[in-house]
mmCIF file of C-alpha atoms and ligand atoms in Angstrom:
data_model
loop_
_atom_site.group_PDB
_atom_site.id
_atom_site.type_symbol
_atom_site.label_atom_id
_atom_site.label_comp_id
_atom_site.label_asym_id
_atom_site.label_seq_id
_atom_site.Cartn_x
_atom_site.Cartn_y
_atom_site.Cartn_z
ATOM 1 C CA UNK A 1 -136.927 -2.695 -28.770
ATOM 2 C CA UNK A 2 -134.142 -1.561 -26.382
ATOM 3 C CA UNK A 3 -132.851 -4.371 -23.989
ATOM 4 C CA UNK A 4 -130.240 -4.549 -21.277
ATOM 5 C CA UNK A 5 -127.302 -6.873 -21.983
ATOM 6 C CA UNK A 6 -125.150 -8.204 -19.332
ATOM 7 C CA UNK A 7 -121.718 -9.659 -20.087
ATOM 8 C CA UNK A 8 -121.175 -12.411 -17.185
ATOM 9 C CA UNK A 9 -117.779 -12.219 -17.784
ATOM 10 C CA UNK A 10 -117.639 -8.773 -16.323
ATOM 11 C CA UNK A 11 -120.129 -8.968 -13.880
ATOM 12 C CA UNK A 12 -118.558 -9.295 -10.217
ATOM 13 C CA UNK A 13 -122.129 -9.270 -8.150
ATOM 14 C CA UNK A 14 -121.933 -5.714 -6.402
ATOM 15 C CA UNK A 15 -124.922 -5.086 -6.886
ATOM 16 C CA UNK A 16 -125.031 -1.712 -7.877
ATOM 17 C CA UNK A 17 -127.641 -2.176 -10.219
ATOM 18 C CA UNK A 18 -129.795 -3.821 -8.376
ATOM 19 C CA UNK A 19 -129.845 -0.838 -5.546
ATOM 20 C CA UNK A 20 -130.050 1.545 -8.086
ATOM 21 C CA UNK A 21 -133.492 -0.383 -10.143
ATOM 22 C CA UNK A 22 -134.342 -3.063 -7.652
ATOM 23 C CA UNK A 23 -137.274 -3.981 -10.384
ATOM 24 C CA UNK A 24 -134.940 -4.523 -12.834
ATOM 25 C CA UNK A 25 -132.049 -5.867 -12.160
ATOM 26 C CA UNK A 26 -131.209 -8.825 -9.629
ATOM 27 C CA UNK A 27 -127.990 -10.781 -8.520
ATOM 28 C CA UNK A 28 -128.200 -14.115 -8.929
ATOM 29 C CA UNK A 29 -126.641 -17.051 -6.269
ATOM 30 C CA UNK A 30 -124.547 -17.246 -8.887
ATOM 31 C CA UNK A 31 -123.324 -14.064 -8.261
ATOM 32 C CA UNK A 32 -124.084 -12.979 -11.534
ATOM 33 C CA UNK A 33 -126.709 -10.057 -12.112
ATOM 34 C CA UNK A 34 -130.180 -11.289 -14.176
ATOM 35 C CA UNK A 35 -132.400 -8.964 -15.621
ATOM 36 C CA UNK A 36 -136.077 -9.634 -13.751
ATOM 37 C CA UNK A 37 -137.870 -7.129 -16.711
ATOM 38 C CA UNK A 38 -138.034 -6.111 -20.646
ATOM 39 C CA UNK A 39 -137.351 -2.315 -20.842
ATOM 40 C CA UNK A 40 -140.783 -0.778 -21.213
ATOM 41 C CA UNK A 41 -141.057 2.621 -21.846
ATOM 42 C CA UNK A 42 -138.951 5.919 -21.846
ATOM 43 C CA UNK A 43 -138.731 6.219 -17.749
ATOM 44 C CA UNK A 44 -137.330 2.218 -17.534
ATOM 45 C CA UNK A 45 -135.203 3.073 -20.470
ATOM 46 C CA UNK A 46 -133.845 5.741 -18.858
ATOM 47 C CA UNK A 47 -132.899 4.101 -15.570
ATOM 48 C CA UNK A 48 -131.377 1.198 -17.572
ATOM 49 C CA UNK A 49 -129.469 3.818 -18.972
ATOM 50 C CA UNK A 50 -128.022 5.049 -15.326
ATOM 51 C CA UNK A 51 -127.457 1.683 -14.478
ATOM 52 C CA UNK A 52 -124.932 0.922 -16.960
ATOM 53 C CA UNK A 53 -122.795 4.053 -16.232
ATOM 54 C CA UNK A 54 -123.082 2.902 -12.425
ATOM 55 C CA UNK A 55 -121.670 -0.379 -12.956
ATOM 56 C CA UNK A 56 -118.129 -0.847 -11.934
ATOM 57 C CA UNK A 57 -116.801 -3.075 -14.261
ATOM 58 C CA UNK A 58 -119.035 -1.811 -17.505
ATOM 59 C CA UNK A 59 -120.628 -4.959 -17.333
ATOM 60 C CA UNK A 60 -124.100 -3.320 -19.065
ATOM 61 C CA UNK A 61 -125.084 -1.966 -22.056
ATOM 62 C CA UNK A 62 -127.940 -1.063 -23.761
ATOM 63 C CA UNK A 63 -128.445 -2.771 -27.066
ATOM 64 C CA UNK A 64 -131.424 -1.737 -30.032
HETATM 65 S S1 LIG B 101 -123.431 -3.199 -11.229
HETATM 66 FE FE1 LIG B 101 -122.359 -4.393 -12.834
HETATM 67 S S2 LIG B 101 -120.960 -5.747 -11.718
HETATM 68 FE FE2 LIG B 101 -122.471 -4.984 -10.237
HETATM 69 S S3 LIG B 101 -124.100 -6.556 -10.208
HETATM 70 FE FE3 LIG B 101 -124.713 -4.985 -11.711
HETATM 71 S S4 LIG B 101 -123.933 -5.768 -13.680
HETATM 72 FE FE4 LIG B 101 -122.861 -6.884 -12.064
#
């Protein structure tokens, strides 16, 4: 099963991904993004899929 994978290392906090899938992605206090959902289905799959090319700092991926 597809899953998002977020390097914290990369991840700055600008939320991108969270205003692009609100339902899927979150920012943490931490500053750090956490995803709130598995990827179920083609549609979330595909807006996982946006959200990593959004991301400034290539901070997602998708991983099988
Ligand atoms: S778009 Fe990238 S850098 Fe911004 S919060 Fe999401 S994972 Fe972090």
């Amino acid at each position: 099963m597809t899953r998002v994978r977020v390097d914290a290392e990369r991840c700055v906090g600008s939320g991108s991904c969270e205003a692009l899938a609100p339902d899927m992605f979150e920012v943490g206090d931490d500053g750090i993004v956490e995803i709130l959902q598995p990827l179920d289905g083609a549609a979330a799959r595909a807006l996982a899929a946006d959200a990593v090319q959004v991301c400034p700092t290539r901070a997602l991926s998708l991983v099988d």
